[in-house]
Coordinates of C-alpha atoms in Angstrom, one line a residue:
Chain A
X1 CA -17.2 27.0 -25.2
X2 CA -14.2 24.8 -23.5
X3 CA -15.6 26.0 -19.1
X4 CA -13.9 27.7 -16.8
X5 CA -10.0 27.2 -16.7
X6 CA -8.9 28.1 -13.4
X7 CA -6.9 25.4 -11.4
X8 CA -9.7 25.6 -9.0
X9 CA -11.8 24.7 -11.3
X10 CA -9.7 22.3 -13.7
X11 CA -9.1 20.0 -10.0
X12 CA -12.8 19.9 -9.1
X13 CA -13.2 18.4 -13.0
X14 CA -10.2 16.3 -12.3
X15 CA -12.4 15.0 -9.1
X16 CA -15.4 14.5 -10.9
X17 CA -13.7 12.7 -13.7
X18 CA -11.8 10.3 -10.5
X19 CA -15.3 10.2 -8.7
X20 CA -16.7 9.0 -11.9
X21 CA -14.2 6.3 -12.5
X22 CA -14.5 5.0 -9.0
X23 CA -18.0 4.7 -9.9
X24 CA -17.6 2.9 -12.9
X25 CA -15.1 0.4 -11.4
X26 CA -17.2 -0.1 -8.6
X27 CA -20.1 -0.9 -10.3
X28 CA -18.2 -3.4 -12.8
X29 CA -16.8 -5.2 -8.9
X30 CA -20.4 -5.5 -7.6
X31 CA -21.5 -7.0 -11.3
X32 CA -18.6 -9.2 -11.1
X33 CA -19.9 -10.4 -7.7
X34 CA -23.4 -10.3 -8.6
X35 CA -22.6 -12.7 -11.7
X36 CA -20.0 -15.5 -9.0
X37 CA -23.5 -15.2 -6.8
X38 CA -25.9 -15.8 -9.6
X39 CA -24.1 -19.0 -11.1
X40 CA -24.0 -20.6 -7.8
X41 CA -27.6 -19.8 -7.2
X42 CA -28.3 -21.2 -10.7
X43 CA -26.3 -24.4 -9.9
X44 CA -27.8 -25.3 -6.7
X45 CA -31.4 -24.7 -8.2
X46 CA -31.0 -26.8 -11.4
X47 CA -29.5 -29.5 -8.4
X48 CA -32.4 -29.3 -6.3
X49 CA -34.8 -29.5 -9.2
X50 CA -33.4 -32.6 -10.0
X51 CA -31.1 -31.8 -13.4
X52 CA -33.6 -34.2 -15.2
X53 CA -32.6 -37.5 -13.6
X54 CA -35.7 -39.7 -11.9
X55 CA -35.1 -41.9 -9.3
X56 CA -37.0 -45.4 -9.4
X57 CA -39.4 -46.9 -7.9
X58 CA -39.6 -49.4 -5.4
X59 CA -42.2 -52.7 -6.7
X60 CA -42.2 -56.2 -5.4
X61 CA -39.4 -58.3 -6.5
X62 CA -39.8 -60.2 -9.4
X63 CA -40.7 -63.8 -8.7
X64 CA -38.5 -65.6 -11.1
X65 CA -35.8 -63.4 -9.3
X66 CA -36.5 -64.3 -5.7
X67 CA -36.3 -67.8 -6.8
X68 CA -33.4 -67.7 -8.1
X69 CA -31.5 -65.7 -5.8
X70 CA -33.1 -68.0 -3.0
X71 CA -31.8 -71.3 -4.3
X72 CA -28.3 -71.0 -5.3
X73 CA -27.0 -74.7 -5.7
X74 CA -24.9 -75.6 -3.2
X75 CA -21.9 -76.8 -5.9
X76 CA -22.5 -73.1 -7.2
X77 CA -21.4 -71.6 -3.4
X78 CA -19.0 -74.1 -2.7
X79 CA -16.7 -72.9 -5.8
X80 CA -17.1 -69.2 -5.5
X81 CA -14.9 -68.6 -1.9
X82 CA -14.9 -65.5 -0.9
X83 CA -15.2 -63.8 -4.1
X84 CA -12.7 -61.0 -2.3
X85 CA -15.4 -59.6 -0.1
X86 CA -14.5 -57.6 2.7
X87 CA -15.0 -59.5 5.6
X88 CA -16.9 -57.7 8.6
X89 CA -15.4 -56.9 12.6
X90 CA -15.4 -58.9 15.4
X91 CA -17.2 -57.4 18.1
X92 CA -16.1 -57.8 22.0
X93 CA -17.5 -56.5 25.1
X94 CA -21.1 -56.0 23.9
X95 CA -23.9 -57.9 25.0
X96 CA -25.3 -60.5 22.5
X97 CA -27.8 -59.1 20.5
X98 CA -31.6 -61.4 20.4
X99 CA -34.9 -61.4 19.1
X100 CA -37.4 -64.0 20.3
X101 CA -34.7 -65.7 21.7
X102 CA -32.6 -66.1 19.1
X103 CA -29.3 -64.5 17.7
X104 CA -30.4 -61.5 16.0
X105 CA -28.8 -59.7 12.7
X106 CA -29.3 -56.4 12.2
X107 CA -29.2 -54.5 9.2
X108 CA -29.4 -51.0 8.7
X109 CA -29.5 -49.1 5.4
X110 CA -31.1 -46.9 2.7
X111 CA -32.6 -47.0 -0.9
X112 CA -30.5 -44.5 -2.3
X113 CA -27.5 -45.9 -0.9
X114 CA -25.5 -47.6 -3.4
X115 CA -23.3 -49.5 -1.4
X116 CA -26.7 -50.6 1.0
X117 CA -27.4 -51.7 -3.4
X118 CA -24.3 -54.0 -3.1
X119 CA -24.7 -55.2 0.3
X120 CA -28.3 -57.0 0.1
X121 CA -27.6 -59.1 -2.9
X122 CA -25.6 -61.3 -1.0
X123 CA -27.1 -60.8 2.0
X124 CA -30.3 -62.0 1.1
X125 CA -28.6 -65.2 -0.8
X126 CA -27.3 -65.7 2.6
X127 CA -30.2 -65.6 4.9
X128 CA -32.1 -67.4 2.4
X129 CA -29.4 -70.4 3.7
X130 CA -31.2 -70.3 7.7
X131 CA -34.7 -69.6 6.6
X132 CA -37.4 -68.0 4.6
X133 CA -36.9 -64.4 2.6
X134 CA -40.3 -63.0 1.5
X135 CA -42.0 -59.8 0.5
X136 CA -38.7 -58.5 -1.0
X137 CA -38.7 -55.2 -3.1
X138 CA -36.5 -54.5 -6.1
X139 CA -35.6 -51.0 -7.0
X140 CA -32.3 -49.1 -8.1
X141 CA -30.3 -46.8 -5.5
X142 CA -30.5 -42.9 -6.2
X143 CA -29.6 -41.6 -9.4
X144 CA -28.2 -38.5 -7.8
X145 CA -25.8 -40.2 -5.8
X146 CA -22.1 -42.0 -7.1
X147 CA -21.8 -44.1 -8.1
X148 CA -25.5 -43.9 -9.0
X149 CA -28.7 -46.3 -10.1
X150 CA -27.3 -49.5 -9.1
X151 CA -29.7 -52.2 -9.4
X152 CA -30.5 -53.6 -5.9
X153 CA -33.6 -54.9 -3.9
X154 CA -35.1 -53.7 -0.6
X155 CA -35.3 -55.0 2.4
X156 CA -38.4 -52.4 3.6
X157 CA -41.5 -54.4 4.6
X158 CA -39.6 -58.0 3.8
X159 CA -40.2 -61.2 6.0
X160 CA -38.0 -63.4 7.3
X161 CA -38.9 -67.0 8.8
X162 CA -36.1 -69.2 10.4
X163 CA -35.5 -71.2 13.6
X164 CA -32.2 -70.2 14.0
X165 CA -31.6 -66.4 14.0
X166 CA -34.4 -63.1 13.6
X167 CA -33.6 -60.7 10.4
X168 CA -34.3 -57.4 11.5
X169 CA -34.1 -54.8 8.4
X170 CA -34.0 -51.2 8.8
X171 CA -33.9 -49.3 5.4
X172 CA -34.1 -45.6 6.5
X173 CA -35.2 -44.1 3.4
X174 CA -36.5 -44.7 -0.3
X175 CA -34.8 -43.6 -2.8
X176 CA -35.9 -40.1 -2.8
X177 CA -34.5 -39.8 0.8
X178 CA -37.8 -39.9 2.3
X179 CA -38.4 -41.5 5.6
X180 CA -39.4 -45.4 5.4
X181 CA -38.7 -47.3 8.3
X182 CA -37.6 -45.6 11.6
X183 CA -35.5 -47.3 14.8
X184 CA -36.5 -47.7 17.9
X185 CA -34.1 -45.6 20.4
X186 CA -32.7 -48.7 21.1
X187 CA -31.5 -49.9 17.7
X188 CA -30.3 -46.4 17.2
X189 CA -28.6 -46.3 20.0
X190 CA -26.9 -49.4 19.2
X191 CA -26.4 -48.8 15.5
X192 CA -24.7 -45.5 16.9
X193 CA -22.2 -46.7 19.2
X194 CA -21.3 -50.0 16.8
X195 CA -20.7 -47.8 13.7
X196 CA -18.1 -46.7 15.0
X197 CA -14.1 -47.0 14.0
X198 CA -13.6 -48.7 17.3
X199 CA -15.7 -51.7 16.5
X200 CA -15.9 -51.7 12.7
X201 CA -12.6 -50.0 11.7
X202 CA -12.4 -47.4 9.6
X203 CA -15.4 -47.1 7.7
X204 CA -17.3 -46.2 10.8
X205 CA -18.3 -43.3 12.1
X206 CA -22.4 -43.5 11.0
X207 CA -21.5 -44.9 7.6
X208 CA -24.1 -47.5 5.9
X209 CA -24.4 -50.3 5.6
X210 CA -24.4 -51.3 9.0
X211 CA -25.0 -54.9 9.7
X212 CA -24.2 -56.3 13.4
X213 CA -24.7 -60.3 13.2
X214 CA -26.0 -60.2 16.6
X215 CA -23.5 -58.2 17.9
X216 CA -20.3 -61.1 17.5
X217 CA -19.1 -59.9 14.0
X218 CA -20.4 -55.9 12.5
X219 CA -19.7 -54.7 9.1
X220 CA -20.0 -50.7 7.7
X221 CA -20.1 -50.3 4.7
X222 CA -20.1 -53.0 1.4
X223 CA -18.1 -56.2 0.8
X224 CA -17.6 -54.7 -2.7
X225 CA -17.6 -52.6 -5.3
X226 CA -21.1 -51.9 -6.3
X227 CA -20.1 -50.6 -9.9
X228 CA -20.4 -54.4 -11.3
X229 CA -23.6 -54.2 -10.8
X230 CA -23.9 -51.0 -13.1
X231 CA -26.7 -51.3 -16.4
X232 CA -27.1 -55.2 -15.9
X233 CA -31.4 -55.8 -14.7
X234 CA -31.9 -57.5 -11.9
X235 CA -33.1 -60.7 -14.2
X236 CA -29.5 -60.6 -15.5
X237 CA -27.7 -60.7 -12.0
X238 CA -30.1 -63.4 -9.9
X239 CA -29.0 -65.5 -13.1
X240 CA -25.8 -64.9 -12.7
X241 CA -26.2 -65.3 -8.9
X242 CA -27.8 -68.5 -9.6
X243 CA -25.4 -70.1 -12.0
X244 CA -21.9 -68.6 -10.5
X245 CA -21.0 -66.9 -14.0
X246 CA -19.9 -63.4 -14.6
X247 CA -17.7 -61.3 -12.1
X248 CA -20.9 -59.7 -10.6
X249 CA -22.4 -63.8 -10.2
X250 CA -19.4 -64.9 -9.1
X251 CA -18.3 -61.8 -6.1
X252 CA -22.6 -62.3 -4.5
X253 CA -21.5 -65.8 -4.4
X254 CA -18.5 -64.7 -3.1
X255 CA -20.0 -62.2 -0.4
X256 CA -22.9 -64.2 0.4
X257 CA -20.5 -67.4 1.6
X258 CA -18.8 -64.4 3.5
X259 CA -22.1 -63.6 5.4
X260 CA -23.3 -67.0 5.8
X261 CA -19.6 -67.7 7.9
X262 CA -20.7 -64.5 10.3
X263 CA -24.3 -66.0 10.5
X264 CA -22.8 -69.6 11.5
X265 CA -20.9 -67.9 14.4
X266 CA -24.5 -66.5 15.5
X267 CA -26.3 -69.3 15.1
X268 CA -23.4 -71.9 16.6
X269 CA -23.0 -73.4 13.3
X270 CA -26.6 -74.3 12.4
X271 CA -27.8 -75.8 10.5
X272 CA -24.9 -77.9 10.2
X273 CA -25.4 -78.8 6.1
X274 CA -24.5 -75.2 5.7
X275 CA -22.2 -74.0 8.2
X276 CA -20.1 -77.4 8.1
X277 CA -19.8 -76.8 4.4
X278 CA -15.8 -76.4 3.2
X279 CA -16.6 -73.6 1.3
X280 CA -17.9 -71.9 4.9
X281 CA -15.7 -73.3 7.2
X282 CA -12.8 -72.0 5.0
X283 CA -13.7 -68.4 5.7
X284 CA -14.4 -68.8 9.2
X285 CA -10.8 -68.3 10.2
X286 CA -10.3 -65.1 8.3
X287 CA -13.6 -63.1 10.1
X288 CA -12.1 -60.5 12.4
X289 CA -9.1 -60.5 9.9
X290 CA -10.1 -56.9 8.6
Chain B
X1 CA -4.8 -11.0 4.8
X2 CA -6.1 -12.7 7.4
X3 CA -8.6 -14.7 5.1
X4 CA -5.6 -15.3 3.3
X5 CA -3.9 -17.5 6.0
X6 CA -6.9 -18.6 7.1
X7 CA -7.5 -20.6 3.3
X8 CA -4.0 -21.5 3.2
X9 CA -4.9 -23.5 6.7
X10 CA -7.7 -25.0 5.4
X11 CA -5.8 -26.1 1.6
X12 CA -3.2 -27.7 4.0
X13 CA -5.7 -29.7 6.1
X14 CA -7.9 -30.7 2.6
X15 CA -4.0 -32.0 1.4
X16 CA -3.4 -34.3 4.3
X17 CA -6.9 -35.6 3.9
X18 CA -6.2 -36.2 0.5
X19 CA -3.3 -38.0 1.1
X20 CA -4.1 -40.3 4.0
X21 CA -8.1 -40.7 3.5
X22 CA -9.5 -43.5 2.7
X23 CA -11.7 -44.2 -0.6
X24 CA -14.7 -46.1 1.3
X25 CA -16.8 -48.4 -0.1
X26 CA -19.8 -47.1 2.2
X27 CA -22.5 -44.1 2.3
X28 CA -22.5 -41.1 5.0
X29 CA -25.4 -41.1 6.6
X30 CA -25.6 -37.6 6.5
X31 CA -26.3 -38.2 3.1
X32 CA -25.2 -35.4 0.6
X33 CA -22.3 -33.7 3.2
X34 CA -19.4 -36.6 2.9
X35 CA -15.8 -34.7 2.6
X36 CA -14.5 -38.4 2.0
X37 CA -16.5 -38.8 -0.9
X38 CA -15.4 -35.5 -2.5
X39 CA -11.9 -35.6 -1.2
X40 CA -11.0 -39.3 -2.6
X41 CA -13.0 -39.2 -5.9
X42 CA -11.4 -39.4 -9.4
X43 CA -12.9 -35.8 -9.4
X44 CA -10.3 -35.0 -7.0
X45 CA -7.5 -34.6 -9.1
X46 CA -7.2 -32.9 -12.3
X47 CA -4.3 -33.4 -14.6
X48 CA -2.6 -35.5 -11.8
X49 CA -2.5 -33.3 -9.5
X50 CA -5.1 -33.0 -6.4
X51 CA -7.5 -30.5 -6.0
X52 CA -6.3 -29.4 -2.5
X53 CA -2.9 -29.4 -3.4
X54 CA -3.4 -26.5 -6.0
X55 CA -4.7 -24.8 -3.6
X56 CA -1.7 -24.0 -1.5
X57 CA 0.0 -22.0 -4.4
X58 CA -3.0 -20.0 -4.7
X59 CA -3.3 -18.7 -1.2
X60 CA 0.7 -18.7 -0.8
X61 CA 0.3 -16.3 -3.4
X62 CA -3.0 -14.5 -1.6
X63 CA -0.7 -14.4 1.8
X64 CA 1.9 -12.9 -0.2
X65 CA 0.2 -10.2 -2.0
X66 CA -1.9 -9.2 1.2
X67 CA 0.9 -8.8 3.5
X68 CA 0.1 -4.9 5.1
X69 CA 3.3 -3.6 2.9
X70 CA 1.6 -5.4 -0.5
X71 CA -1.9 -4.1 0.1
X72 CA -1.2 -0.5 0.7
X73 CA 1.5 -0.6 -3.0
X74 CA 0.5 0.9 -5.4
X75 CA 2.6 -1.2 -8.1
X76 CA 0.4 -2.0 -11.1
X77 CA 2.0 -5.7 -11.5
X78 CA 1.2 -6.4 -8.0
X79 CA -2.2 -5.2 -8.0
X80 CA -3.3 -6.8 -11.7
X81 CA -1.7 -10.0 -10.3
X82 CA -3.8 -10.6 -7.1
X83 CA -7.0 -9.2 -9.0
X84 CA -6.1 -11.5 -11.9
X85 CA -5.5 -14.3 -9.1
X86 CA -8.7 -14.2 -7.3
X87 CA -10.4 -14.0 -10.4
X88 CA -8.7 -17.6 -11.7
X89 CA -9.5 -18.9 -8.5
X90 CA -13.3 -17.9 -8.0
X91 CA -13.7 -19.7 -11.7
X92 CA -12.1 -22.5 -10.7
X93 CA -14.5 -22.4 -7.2
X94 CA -17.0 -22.2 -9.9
X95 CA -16.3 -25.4 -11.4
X96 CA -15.8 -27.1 -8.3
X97 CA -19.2 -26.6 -6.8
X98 CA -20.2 -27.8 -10.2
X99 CA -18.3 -31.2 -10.1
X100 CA -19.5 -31.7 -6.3
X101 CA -22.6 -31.1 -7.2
X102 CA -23.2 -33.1 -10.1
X103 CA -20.0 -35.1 -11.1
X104 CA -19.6 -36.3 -7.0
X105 CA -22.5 -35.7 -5.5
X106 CA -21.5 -34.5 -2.5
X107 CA -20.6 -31.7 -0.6
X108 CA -17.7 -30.9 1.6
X109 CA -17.8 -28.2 4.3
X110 CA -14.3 -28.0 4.1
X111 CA -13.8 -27.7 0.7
X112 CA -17.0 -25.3 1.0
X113 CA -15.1 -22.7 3.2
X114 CA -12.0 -22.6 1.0
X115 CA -15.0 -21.7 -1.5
X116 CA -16.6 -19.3 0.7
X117 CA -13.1 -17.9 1.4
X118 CA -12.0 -17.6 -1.9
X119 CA -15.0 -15.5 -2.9
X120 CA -14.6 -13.5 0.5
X121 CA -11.0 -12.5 -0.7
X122 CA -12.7 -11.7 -4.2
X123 CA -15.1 -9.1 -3.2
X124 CA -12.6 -7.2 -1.0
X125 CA -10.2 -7.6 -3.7
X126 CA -12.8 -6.2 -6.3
X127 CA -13.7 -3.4 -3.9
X128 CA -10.6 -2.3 -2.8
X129 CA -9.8 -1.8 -6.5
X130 CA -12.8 -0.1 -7.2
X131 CA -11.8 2.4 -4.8
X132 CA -8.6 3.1 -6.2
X133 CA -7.1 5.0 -9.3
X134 CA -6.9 2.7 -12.4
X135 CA -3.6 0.6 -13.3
X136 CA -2.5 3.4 -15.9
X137 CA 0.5 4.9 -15.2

């Protein structure tokens, strides 16, 4: 039996047979859309989860590496320069920024951050130049960030002693992005209207690092590349901090000597062994350059 | 056609960015969204050849072949062409939200609504097809 073969009814089976391949098409679109949808949902869930990478853990610093970091010879600073370090703004038209009246540097960052990694290496070989550095952590930036699980320390809970200017350390959040230490309205407020391209050039605009050196000289962002710092321990670089050697030994020498010129323009070039040193007084004329 | 032009907009803006932004050595502090980050990484190029900037052919092409006269031919080239197109292109979307996601770890709006865009232009591509009589002659 073949069916009825009127054209009446030979055009309704020529409908159903278009009505059916419509249907078919259509349901191979929505599977082809269904299938875009589900590997995006798939990729944003394995990100989420974490794709198997741990961040670290913050722990106190190692003592042998505080030490070492913290008493850089002098002969070690003198040769390194500037080690290429971008140098940071100079700031006009804001008011002087002070703690207990004295200067004040502010510096405000985050764990995971791996160019806030880069930035306190020299920075704390710096301020340990005016005073006391104490209570310092040691961790790695995020592993889910680029360039990712840089070796740093943390400035979160640290203490600094000195007669000559206050540290004031902000670090935002651990390494898992969760809150740590949170700014008063005022240091936010100032952070926000510093970190800015009209004070601190192009990096601005609420990027971090943000360091104002009591609000003469600012800086957003790090003096260098943080990717020399990549699979060495932090052992490895205080040693190399410490005797000048190695690329990653000799650009924290380089940055910190950086630093320590902004701090003497805080301070009014105390103490004078430090600030009056060549290796210092050679940068001094090249802050603002950037 | 109008997502079209709108994409093609958006490709031109992402190319300028390309071109004049600046590879910072600094963290947003919006953390994960950083359209610097993803539009001056190494990831940013493949073959040579920017991201953004091969993405100007594509909805060139898109513009083209949903002009008002192109949508409503019936030519089989034209049609298997654009579906063929948008289907290249929402792989390639593919494997860019995989390489922001975990080559660059970042995310950029922008580059996000090219995304979104080019998976709007899929779906009404897909279902104006469905809707039609197949490419056989």
């Amino acid at each position: 039996m073949t069916g009825p073969k009127t054209p009446k009814a030979r055009a309704m089976r020529e409908q159903m047979k278009r009505q059916e391949a419509r249907r078919r098409q259509l349901m191979i679109a929505g599977s082809a859309v269904a299938v875009v949808v589900l590997v995006v949902v798939v990729l944003v869930v394995v990100k989420v989860a974490g794709g198997g990478k741990k961040n670290d853990t913050t722990s106190n610093a190692s003592g042998s590496v505080v030490s070492q970091l913290t008493s850089v010879p002098a002969s070690v600073w003198q040769q390194a320069g500037d080690g290429g370090a971008t140098p940071p703004n100079k700031i006009s038209g804001v008011d002087p920024l002070t703690s207990n009246g004295k200067p004040e540097l502010l510096y405000y960052g985050a764990e995971w951050c791996p160019y806030c990694a880069a930035e306190r290496w020299p920075l704390a070989v710096a301020l340990s130049r005016f005073g006391t550095l104490t209570n310092l952590g040691q961790t790695h930036s995020a592993v889910d960030d680029q360039p990712s699980n840089i070796p740093t320390l943390s400035f979160h809970g640290s203490k600094f002693t000195s007669k000559y200017l206050t540290f004031t350390p902000i670090e935002t959040q651990d390494n898992n992005r969760k809150t740590l230490d949170t700014p008063t309205k005022a240091q936010q407020d100032l952070v926000e209207k510093l970190d800015t391209p009209q004070y601190v050039g192009g990096q601005g605009s609420g990027s971090i690092p943000f360091i104002t050196y009591g609000n003469k000289l600012a800086s957003s962002g790090s003096a260098y590349d943080p990717t020399i710092l990549s699979g060495k321990s932090h052992a490895k670089i205080a040693a190399d901090v410490h005797s000048g050697s190695g690329k990653d030994g000799q650009t924290i020498n380089g940055a910190a000597n950086v630093f320590t010129a902004a701090i003497c323009q805080m301070t009014n070039n105390q103490p004078s062994n430090v600030c009056s040193a060549s290796a210092i007084k050679s940068i001094v004329g090249k802050l603002g350059a950037s | 056609m109008i997502i079209s032009v709108i994409g093609l907009g958006v490709s031109i803006y992402l190319t300028v960015e390309h071109y004049t932004g600046n590879a910072t050595l600094a963290c947003s502090s919006n953390g994960t969204i950083d359209c610097a980050k993803v539009t001056t990484s190494p990831e940013s190029k493949i073959i040579g050849i920017p991201v953004a900037v091969l993405g100007l052919p594509f909805f060139v092409a898109m513009v083209a072949a949903n002009l008002p006269a192109a949508w409503r031919s019936t030519l089989p080239w034209l049609r298997l062409g654009r579906l063929l197109s948008v289907g290249v292109g929402i792989v390639f979307v593919l494997y860019l939200v995989y390489v922001e996601l975990f080559r660059v770890d970042a995310i950029c709006l922008w580059c996000t609504s090219v995304h979104v865009l080019t998976f709007l232009l899929l779906v009404i591509v897909l279902l104006a097809e469905a809707g039609r009589d197949s490419f056989a002659p």
